[in-house]
GROMACS .gro file of N, CA and C in nm:
model
  459
    1MET      N    1   7.300  -6.828  11.473
    1MET     CA    2   7.446  -6.820  11.483
    1MET      C    3   7.502  -6.758  11.356
    2PHE      N    4   7.619  -6.707  11.365
    2PHE     CA    5   7.687  -6.641  11.254
    2PHE      C    6   7.750  -6.745  11.162
    3ASP      N    7   7.718  -6.739  11.032
    3ASP     CA    8   7.765  -6.838  10.936
    3ASP      C    9   7.882  -6.783  10.857
    4LEU      N   10   7.996  -6.851  10.864
    4LEU     CA   11   8.114  -6.812  10.786
    4LEU      C   12   8.111  -6.885  10.653
    5SER      N   13   8.049  -6.827  10.555
    5SER     CA   14   8.042  -6.889  10.424
    5SER      C   15   8.155  -6.835  10.336
    6ASN      N   16   8.176  -6.900  10.223
    6ASN     CA   17   8.277  -6.852  10.129
    6ASN      C   18   8.244  -6.712  10.080
    7ASP      N   19   8.116  -6.685  10.062
    7ASP     CA   20   8.073  -6.554  10.016
    7ASP      C   21   8.117  -6.444  10.113
    8LEU      N   22   8.096  -6.465  10.241
    8LEU     CA   23   8.135  -6.367  10.341
    8LEU      C   24   8.286  -6.352  10.348
    9LEU      N   25   8.358  -6.463  10.345
    9LEU     CA   26   8.504  -6.456  10.354
    9LEU      C   27   8.564  -6.385  10.233
   10ILE      N   28   8.510  -6.408  10.115
   10ILE     CA   29   8.560  -6.340   9.996
   10ILE      C   30   8.527  -6.191  10.003
   11ARG      N   31   8.410  -6.157  10.055
   11ARG     CA   32   8.375  -6.015  10.072
   11ARG      C   33   8.469  -5.946  10.170
   12VAL      N   34   8.505  -6.014  10.277
   12VAL     CA   35   8.602  -5.958  10.372
   12VAL      C   36   8.738  -5.941  10.306
   13LEU      N   37   8.779  -6.038  10.228
   13LEU     CA   38   8.905  -6.027  10.155
   13LEU      C   39   8.903  -5.909  10.058
   14ILE      N   40   8.792  -5.894   9.986
   14ILE     CA   41   8.779  -5.781   9.893
   14ILE      C   42   8.783  -5.649   9.970
   15PHE      N   43   8.714  -5.644  10.084
   15PHE     CA   44   8.717  -5.523  10.166
   15PHE      C   45   8.860  -5.488  10.207
   16LEU      N   46   8.934  -5.587  10.256
   16LEU     CA   47   9.071  -5.562  10.302
   16LEU      C   48   9.162  -5.517  10.187
   17VAL      N   49   9.149  -5.581  10.072
   17VAL     CA   50   9.232  -5.544   9.957
   17VAL      C   51   9.200  -5.402   9.910
   18ILE      N   52   9.072  -5.372   9.897
   18ILE     CA   53   9.033  -5.238   9.852
   18ILE      C   54   9.075  -5.133   9.954
   19PHE      N   55   9.057  -5.162  10.082
   19PHE     CA   56   9.094  -5.067  10.187
   19PHE      C   57   9.244  -5.040  10.185
   20ALA      N   58   9.325  -5.146  10.178
   20ALA     CA   59   9.470  -5.129  10.180
   20ALA      C   60   9.518  -5.052  10.057
   21MET      N   61   9.464  -5.086   9.940
   21MET     CA   62   9.507  -5.015   9.818
   21MET      C   63   9.463  -4.869   9.821
   22THR      N   64   9.340  -4.844   9.862
   22THR     CA   65   9.288  -4.707   9.862
   22THR      C   66   9.362  -4.619   9.962
   23ILE      N   67   9.387  -4.669  10.080
   23ILE     CA   68   9.454  -4.587  10.180
   23ILE      C   69   9.598  -4.556  10.138
   24GLN      N   70   9.665  -4.652  10.075
   24GLN     CA   71   9.802  -4.626  10.029
   24GLN      C   72   9.804  -4.525   9.916
   25ILE      N   73   9.712  -4.538   9.823
   25ILE     CA   74   9.707  -4.444   9.711
   25ILE      C   75   9.674  -4.304   9.759
   26LEU      N   76   9.578  -4.293   9.850
   26LEU     CA   77   9.540  -4.161   9.901
   26LEU      C   78   9.653  -4.097   9.981
   27ARG      N   79   9.723  -4.173  10.060
   27ARG     CA   80   9.835  -4.117  10.138
   27ARG      C   81   9.949  -4.071  10.049
   28LYS      N   82   9.972  -4.140   9.940
   28LYS     CA   83  10.084  -4.105   9.852
   28LYS      C   84  10.051  -3.992   9.755
   29THR      N   85   9.922  -3.975   9.723
   29THR     CA   86   9.888  -3.876   9.620
   29THR      C   87   9.812  -3.756   9.673
   30LEU      N   88   9.699  -3.775   9.738
   30LEU     CA   89   9.610  -3.662   9.768
   30LEU      C   90   9.620  -3.612   9.912
   31PHE      N   91   9.609  -3.701  10.008
   31PHE     CA   92   9.599  -3.660  10.148
   31PHE      C   93   9.715  -3.715  10.229
   32GLN      N   94   9.785  -3.626  10.298
   32GLN     CA   95   9.890  -3.671  10.389
   32GLN      C   96   9.831  -3.707  10.525
   33ASP      N   97   9.713  -3.655  10.554
   33ASP     CA   98   9.648  -3.680  10.682
   33ASP      C   99   9.596  -3.823  10.687
   34LYS      N  100   9.631  -3.896  10.793
   34LYS     CA  101   9.592  -4.036  10.804
   34LYS      C  102   9.443  -4.052  10.831
   35ILE      N  103   9.384  -3.959  10.902
   35ILE     CA  104   9.242  -3.972  10.938
   35ILE      C  105   9.153  -3.954  10.815
   36ILE      N  106   9.180  -3.851  10.736
   36ILE     CA  107   9.098  -3.827  10.618
   36ILE      C  108   9.112  -3.941  10.517
   37SER      N  109   9.236  -3.982  10.491
   37SER     CA  110   9.255  -4.091  10.396
   37SER      C  111   9.196  -4.221  10.450
   38GLY      N  112   9.199  -4.243  10.581
   38GLY     CA  113   9.140  -4.362  10.641
   38GLY      C  114   8.988  -4.363  10.627
   39ILE      N  115   8.925  -4.248  10.647
   39ILE     CA  116   8.778  -4.240  10.634
   39ILE      C  117   8.736  -4.263  10.489
   40ILE      N  118   8.806  -4.200  10.396
   40ILE     CA  119   8.772  -4.217  10.254
   40ILE      C  120   8.796  -4.362  10.212
   41ALA      N  121   8.907  -4.421  10.255
   41ALA     CA  122   8.938  -4.560  10.219
   41ALA      C  123   8.835  -4.655  10.279
   42LEU      N  124   8.792  -4.630  10.402
   42LEU     CA  125   8.691  -4.713  10.465
   42LEU      C  126   8.559  -4.705  10.390
   43THR      N  127   8.521  -4.585  10.348
   43THR     CA  128   8.397  -4.567  10.273
   43THR      C  129   8.403  -4.639  10.139
   44VAL      N  130   8.511  -4.621  10.066
   44VAL     CA  131   8.524  -4.686   9.935
   44VAL      C  132   8.526  -4.837   9.950
   45ALA      N  133   8.598  -4.890  10.050
   45ALA     CA  134   8.606  -5.034  10.069
   45ALA      C  135   8.471  -5.094  10.110
   46LEU      N  136   8.398  -5.025  10.197
   46LEU     CA  137   8.265  -5.075  10.235
   46LEU      C  138   8.170  -5.077  10.116
   47MET      N  139   8.173  -4.971  10.036
   47MET     CA  140   8.087  -4.968   9.917
   47MET      C  141   8.127  -5.078   9.818
   48GLY      N  142   8.256  -5.095   9.799
   48GLY     CA  143   8.303  -5.197   9.705
   48GLY      C  144   8.266  -5.338   9.749
   49ALA      N  145   8.280  -5.367   9.878
   49ALA     CA  146   8.248  -5.500   9.927
   49ALA      C  147   8.097  -5.524   9.934
   50PHE      N  148   8.020  -5.419   9.958
   50PHE     CA  149   7.875  -5.435   9.972
   50PHE      C  150   7.805  -5.446   9.837
   51TYR      N  151   7.848  -5.370   9.738
   51TYR     CA  152   7.776  -5.363   9.611
   51TYR      C  153   7.830  -5.457   9.503
   52ILE      N  154   7.918  -5.547   9.536
   52ILE     CA  155   7.968  -5.640   9.436
   52ILE      C  156   7.861  -5.747   9.409
   53SER      N  157   7.841  -5.778   9.283
   53SER     CA  158   7.739  -5.877   9.248
   53SER      C  159   7.792  -6.019   9.267
   54TYR      N  160   7.701  -6.114   9.267
   54TYR     CA  161   7.741  -6.253   9.288
   54TYR      C  162   7.826  -6.306   9.174
   55SER      N  163   7.797  -6.267   9.050
   55SER     CA  164   7.877  -6.314   8.937
   55SER      C  165   8.020  -6.259   8.944
   56GLN      N  166   8.034  -6.134   8.987
   56GLN     CA  167   8.168  -6.078   9.005
   56GLN      C  168   8.240  -6.148   9.119
   57LEU      N  169   8.166  -6.178   9.224
   57LEU     CA  170   8.224  -6.248   9.338
   57LEU      C  171   8.271  -6.388   9.298
   58GLU      N  172   8.193  -6.455   9.218
   58GLU     CA  173   8.228  -6.588   9.169
   58GLU      C  174   8.355  -6.583   9.083
   59PHE      N  175   8.368  -6.479   9.001
   59PHE     CA  176   8.488  -6.461   8.919
   59PHE      C  177   8.611  -6.441   9.008
   60ILE      N  178   8.597  -6.362   9.113
   60ILE     CA  179   8.710  -6.338   9.203
   60ILE      C  180   8.749  -6.466   9.275
   61ILE      N  181   8.651  -6.544   9.317
   61ILE     CA  182   8.680  -6.670   9.385
   61ILE      C  183   8.759  -6.762   9.292
   62GLN      N  184   8.717  -6.771   9.167
   62GLN     CA  185   8.785  -6.859   9.073
   62GLN      C  186   8.926  -6.807   9.042
   63THR      N  187   8.941  -6.676   9.028
   63THR     CA  188   9.072  -6.619   8.998
   63THR      C  189   9.170  -6.641   9.112
   64TYR      N  190   9.128  -6.615   9.234
   64TYR     CA  191   9.217  -6.639   9.348
   64TYR      C  192   9.247  -6.788   9.364
   65GLY      N  193   9.152  -6.873   9.335
   65GLY     CA  194   9.175  -7.017   9.345
   65GLY      C  195   9.277  -7.064   9.244
   66ILE      N  196   9.268  -7.016   9.122
   66ILE     CA  197   9.365  -7.052   9.019
   66ILE      C  198   9.503  -7.000   9.055
   67GLY      N  199   9.508  -6.878   9.105
   67GLY     CA  200   9.636  -6.822   9.149
   67GLY      C  201   9.699  -6.903   9.261
   68GLY      N  202   9.616  -6.949   9.354
   68GLY     CA  203   9.668  -7.031   9.463
   68GLY      C  204   9.720  -7.165   9.414
   69ILE      N  205   9.648  -7.227   9.322
   69ILE     CA  206   9.694  -7.355   9.266
   69ILE      C  207   9.826  -7.337   9.192
   70ILE      N  208   9.836  -7.230   9.115
   70ILE     CA  209   9.960  -7.205   9.041
   70ILE      C  210  10.077  -7.183   9.137
   71ILE      N  211  10.054  -7.107   9.243
   71ILE     CA  212  10.160  -7.085   9.341
   71ILE      C  213  10.198  -7.216   9.409
   72LEU      N  214  10.099  -7.297   9.445
   72LEU     CA  215  10.128  -7.423   9.513
   72LEU      C  216  10.199  -7.524   9.423
   73ILE      N  217  10.186  -7.508   9.293
   73ILE     CA  218  10.254  -7.598   9.201
   73ILE      C  219  10.394  -7.547   9.167
   74PHE      N  220  10.405  -7.419   9.138
   74PHE     CA  221  10.530  -7.369   9.082
   74PHE      C  222  10.633  -7.326   9.185
   75VAL      N  223  10.595  -7.298   9.309
   75VAL     CA  224  10.696  -7.269   9.411
   75VAL      C  225  10.779  -7.394   9.441
   76PRO      N  226  10.717  -7.511   9.464
   76PRO     CA  227  10.801  -7.631   9.479
   76PRO      C  228  10.881  -7.662   9.352
   77PHE      N  229  10.823  -7.632   9.235
   77PHE     CA  230  10.896  -7.652   9.110
   77PHE      C  231  11.024  -7.568   9.108
   78LEU      N  232  11.013  -7.442   9.145
   78LEU     CA  233  11.131  -7.355   9.145
   78LEU      C  234  11.234  -7.397   9.249
   79ILE      N  235  11.187  -7.439   9.366
   79ILE     CA  236  11.280  -7.486   9.469
   79ILE      C  237  11.351  -7.613   9.422
   80ALA      N  238  11.276  -7.707   9.367
   80ALA     CA  239  11.337  -7.830   9.317
   80ALA      C  240  11.433  -7.800   9.202
   81PHE      N  241  11.393  -7.708   9.113
   81PHE     CA  242  11.478  -7.670   9.001
   81PHE      C  243  11.612  -7.617   9.052
   82PHE      N  244  11.610  -7.530   9.149
   82PHE     CA  245  11.733  -7.474   9.203
   82PHE      C  246  11.821  -7.581   9.266
   83PHE      N  247  11.763  -7.665   9.351
   83PHE     CA  248  11.844  -7.764   9.422
   83PHE      C  249  11.892  -7.877   9.331
   84ILE      N  250  11.813  -7.915   9.234
   84ILE     CA  251  11.856  -8.021   9.143
   84ILE      C  252  11.975  -7.975   9.060
   85TYR      N  253  11.968  -7.853   9.009
   85TYR     CA  254  12.076  -7.807   8.922
   85TYR      C  255  12.194  -7.747   8.998
   86SER      N  256  12.177  -7.716   9.126
   86SER     CA  257  12.290  -7.668   9.206
   86SER      C  258  12.375  -7.782   9.259
   87SER      N  259  12.320  -7.901   9.265
   87SER     CA  260  12.394  -8.016   9.317
   87SER      C  261  12.469  -8.085   9.203
   88ASN      N  262  12.541  -8.188   9.238
   88ASN     CA  263  12.620  -8.264   9.140
   88ASN      C  264  12.551  -8.395   9.103
   89ILE      N  265  12.424  -8.390   9.075
   89ILE     CA  266  12.348  -8.509   9.037
   89ILE      C  267  12.369  -8.534   8.888
   90THR      N  268  12.378  -8.659   8.850
   90THR     CA  269  12.400  -8.691   8.709
   90THR      C  270  12.275  -8.659   8.625
   91GLY      N  271  12.295  -8.651   8.494
   91GLY     CA  272  12.187  -8.614   8.404
   91GLY      C  273  12.071  -8.712   8.403
   92VAL      N  274  12.101  -8.840   8.415
   92VAL     CA  275  11.995  -8.941   8.413
   92VAL      C  276  11.906  -8.927   8.536
   93LEU      N  277  11.966  -8.903   8.652
   93LEU     CA  278  11.887  -8.887   8.774
   93LEU      C  279  11.804  -8.758   8.770
   94ARG      N  280  11.860  -8.652   8.713
   94ARG     CA  281  11.784  -8.527   8.699
   94ARG      C  282  11.663  -8.549   8.610
   95LYS      N  283  11.683  -8.617   8.498
   95LYS     CA  284  11.572  -8.643   8.406
   95LYS      C  285  11.466  -8.732   8.471
   96MET      N  286  11.510  -8.834   8.546
   96MET     CA  287  11.415  -8.920   8.615
   96MET      C  288  11.337  -8.840   8.719
   97PHE      N  289  11.404  -8.747   8.789
   97PHE     CA  290  11.334  -8.665   8.887
   97PHE      C  291  11.227  -8.579   8.819
   98TRP      N  292  11.260  -8.517   8.706
   98TRP     CA  293  11.163  -8.430   8.640
   98TRP      C  294  11.044  -8.509   8.584
   99ILE      N  295  11.070  -8.630   8.537
   99ILE     CA  296  10.959  -8.715   8.492
   99ILE      C  297  10.869  -8.750   8.610
  100PHE      N  298  10.930  -8.788   8.721
  100PHE     CA  299  10.854  -8.819   8.842
  100PHE      C  300  10.775  -8.698   8.890
  101TYR      N  301  10.839  -8.582   8.893
  101TYR     CA  302  10.772  -8.459   8.939
  101TYR      C  303  10.654  -8.425   8.847
  102GLY      N  304  10.674  -8.437   8.717
  102GLY     CA  305  10.566  -8.407   8.623
  102GLY      C  306  10.447  -8.501   8.639
  103ILE      N  307  10.475  -8.631   8.657
  103ILE     CA  308  10.367  -8.729   8.673
  103ILE      C  309  10.291  -8.705   8.803
  104VAL      N  310  10.364  -8.682   8.913
  104VAL     CA  311  10.298  -8.659   9.042
  104VAL      C  312  10.212  -8.533   9.038
  105THR      N  313  10.264  -8.426   8.982
  105THR     CA  314  10.188  -8.303   8.973
  105THR      C  315  10.066  -8.319   8.884
  106PHE      N  316  10.081  -8.389   8.774
  106PHE     CA  317   9.969  -8.415   8.683
  106PHE      C  318   9.859  -8.495   8.753
  107VAL      N  319   9.897  -8.598   8.828
  107VAL     CA  320   9.799  -8.681   8.898
  107VAL      C  321   9.728  -8.602   9.008
  108ILE      N  322   9.803  -8.521   9.080
  108ILE     CA  323   9.741  -8.438   9.185
  108ILE      C  324   9.641  -8.341   9.124
  109LEU      N  325   9.675  -8.283   9.012
  109LEU     CA  326   9.582  -8.191   8.946
  109LEU      C  327   9.457  -8.262   8.896
  110GLN      N  328   9.471  -8.382   8.845
  110GLN     CA  329   9.354  -8.455   8.794
  110GLN      C  330   9.260  -8.497   8.907
  111LYS      N  331   9.311  -8.514   9.028
  111LYS     CA  332   9.228  -8.549   9.143
  111LYS      C  333   9.154  -8.427   9.199
  112ASN      N  334   9.191  -8.307   9.156
  112ASN     CA  335   9.132  -8.184   9.206
  112ASN      C  336   9.000  -8.158   9.134
  113ASN      N  337   8.888  -8.144   9.208
  113ASN     CA  338   8.760  -8.116   9.144
  113ASN      C  339   8.716  -7.973   9.168
  114THR      N  340   8.804  -7.885   9.207
  114THR     CA  341   8.766  -7.748   9.238
  114THR      C  342   8.742  -7.666   9.112
  115PHE      N  343   8.820  -7.688   9.010
  115PHE     CA  344   8.816  -7.602   8.892
  115PHE      C  345   8.754  -7.673   8.772
  116SER      N  346   8.724  -7.592   8.673
  116SER     CA  347   8.666  -7.647   8.551
  116SER      C  348   8.770  -7.729   8.476
  117SER      N  349   8.722  -7.811   8.385
  117SER     CA  350   8.814  -7.897   8.311
  117SER      C  351   8.904  -7.817   8.218
  118ASP      N  352   8.856  -7.702   8.169
  118ASP     CA  353   8.940  -7.619   8.082
  118ASP      C  354   9.061  -7.564   8.158
  119THR      N  355   9.039  -7.518   8.280
  119THR     CA  356   9.148  -7.465   8.361
  119THR      C  357   9.249  -7.573   8.393
  120LEU      N  358   9.200  -7.689   8.436
  120LEU     CA  359   9.291  -7.799   8.469
  120LEU      C  360   9.366  -7.849   8.347
  121THR      N  361   9.300  -7.849   8.231
  121THR     CA  362   9.367  -7.889   8.108
  121THR      C  363   9.480  -7.794   8.074
  122GLY      N  364   9.456  -7.665   8.089
  122GLY     CA  365   9.560  -7.567   8.060
  122GLY      C  366   9.679  -7.580   8.152
  123ILE      N  367   9.653  -7.594   8.282
  123ILE     CA  368   9.764  -7.609   8.378
  123ILE      C  369   9.837  -7.741   8.355
  124SER      N  370   9.763  -7.847   8.326
  124SER     CA  371   9.826  -7.977   8.300
  124SER      C  372   9.913  -7.974   8.175
  125LEU      N  373   9.864  -7.909   8.070
  125LEU     CA  374   9.946  -7.897   7.949
  125LEU      C  375  10.072  -7.814   7.974
  126LEU      N  376  10.060  -7.711   8.056
  126LEU     CA  377  10.177  -7.630   8.090
  126LEU      C  378  10.280  -7.714   8.166
  127ILE      N  379  10.235  -7.796   8.258
  127ILE     CA  380  10.327  -7.882   8.334
  127ILE      C  381  10.393  -7.984   8.243
  128ILE      N  382  10.316  -8.044   8.154
  128ILE     CA  383  10.372  -8.140   8.060
  128ILE      C  384  10.475  -8.073   7.969
  129PHE      N  385  10.442  -7.954   7.918
  129PHE     CA  386  10.535  -7.882   7.832
  129PHE      C  387  10.664  -7.846   7.906
  130LEU      N  388  10.651  -7.796   8.030
  130LEU     CA  389  10.770  -7.762   8.108
  130LEU      C  390  10.857  -7.884   8.138
  131THR      N  391  10.792  -7.996   8.169
  131THR     CA  392  10.868  -8.118   8.196
  131THR      C  393  10.944  -8.164   8.073
  132ILE      N  394  10.880  -8.165   7.959
  132ILE     CA  395  10.948  -8.206   7.834
  132ILE      C  396  11.059  -8.109   7.798
  133ALA      N  397  11.035  -7.978   7.815
  133ALA     CA  398  11.138  -7.878   7.783
  133ALA      C  399  11.259  -7.893   7.874
  134ILE      N  400  11.236  -7.917   8.002
  134ILE     CA  401  11.349  -7.934   8.094
  134ILE      C  402  11.426  -8.061   8.062
  135ILE      N  403  11.358  -8.166   8.025
  135ILE     CA  404  11.428  -8.290   7.990
  135ILE      C  405  11.513  -8.270   7.866
  136PHE      N  406  11.461  -8.199   7.765
  136PHE     CA  407  11.538  -8.177   7.643
  136PHE      C  408  11.654  -8.081   7.663
  137PHE      N  409  11.636  -7.981   7.745
  137PHE     CA  410  11.740  -7.880   7.766
  137PHE      C  411  11.819  -7.902   7.894
  138ASP      N  412  11.823  -8.024   7.942
  138ASP     CA  413  11.889  -8.054   8.068
  138ASP      C  414  12.038  -8.021   8.066
  139LYS      N  415  12.107  -8.060   7.961
  139LYS     CA  416  12.252  -8.035   7.955
  139LYS      C  417  12.284  -7.886   7.948
  140SER      N  418  12.208  -7.811   7.870
  140SER     CA  419  12.236  -7.667   7.861
  140SER      C  420  12.202  -7.594   7.991
  141ILE      N  421  12.096  -7.638   8.059
  141ILE     CA  422  12.063  -7.577   8.188
  141ILE      C  423  12.172  -7.606   8.290
  142GLN      N  424  12.219  -7.730   8.294
  142GLN     CA  425  12.325  -7.766   8.387
  142GLN      C  426  12.454  -7.691   8.355
  143SER      N  427  12.487  -7.675   8.228
  143SER     CA  428  12.609  -7.601   8.193
  143SER      C  429  12.597  -7.454   8.232
  144GLN      N  430  12.478  -7.396   8.219
  144GLN     CA  431  12.458  -7.257   8.262
  144GLN      C  432  12.475  -7.246   8.414
  145PHE      N  433  12.420  -7.340   8.489
  145PHE     CA  434  12.437  -7.337   8.634
  145PHE      C  435  12.583  -7.354   8.672
  146ASN      N  436  12.655  -7.443   8.602
  146ASN     CA  437  12.798  -7.461   8.630
  146ASN      C  438  12.877  -7.335   8.597
  147THR      N  439  12.841  -7.268   8.489
  147THR     CA  440  12.909  -7.144   8.452
  147THR      C  441  12.887  -7.038   8.558
  148ILE      N  442  12.765  -7.023   8.605
  148ILE     CA  443  12.736  -6.923   8.708
  148ILE      C  444  12.807  -6.960   8.838
  149LYS      N  445  12.810  -7.090   8.870
  149LYS     CA  446  12.878  -7.133   8.993
  149LYS      C  447  13.028  -7.106   8.984
  150ASN      N  448  13.088  -7.128   8.866
  150ASN     CA  449  13.231  -7.104   8.849
  150ASN      C  450  13.264  -6.955   8.848
  151LEU      N  451  13.175  -6.873   8.799
  151LEU     CA  452  13.199  -6.728   8.799
  151LEU      C  453  13.197  -6.671   8.941
  152LYS      N  454  13.120  -6.729   9.030
  152LYS     CA  455  13.113  -6.682   9.167
  152LYS      C  456  13.240  -6.714   9.245
  153LYS      N  457  13.313  -6.818   9.201
  153LYS     CA  458  13.436  -6.856   9.271
  153LYS      C  459  13.544  -6.765   9.230
   0.00000   0.00000   0.00000
């Protein structure tokens, strides 16, 4: 039976990324013909996906994994940041929310065994630093949001 391993899935991802980038570059610079640029892009993508070494593949897996974790952490952070400061919540409740958010995110990261301890330490320190900075600069951030909200009226 056909085995869908991480190695195969990452190779397919690499193939798709290389193919999409190569075909776009070729269409914009060298060849206006879709068939010629498609054949060249297919050849380059197949060679790139086939000849990549395992250590390079492992690096790509780790890089995409770290990028995914960062996106999964900071997109909710940005959404919460916008809604907390756009509403009329008092300063104490905002600070309590950021402390709660920082603790929950820190605990979720510590339960994750996908990445090395150095990577998790770096992301955890960044979250702790951002939480402390937001708590200290809460009044100035809120005043900036109020200023922008008043300018729109």
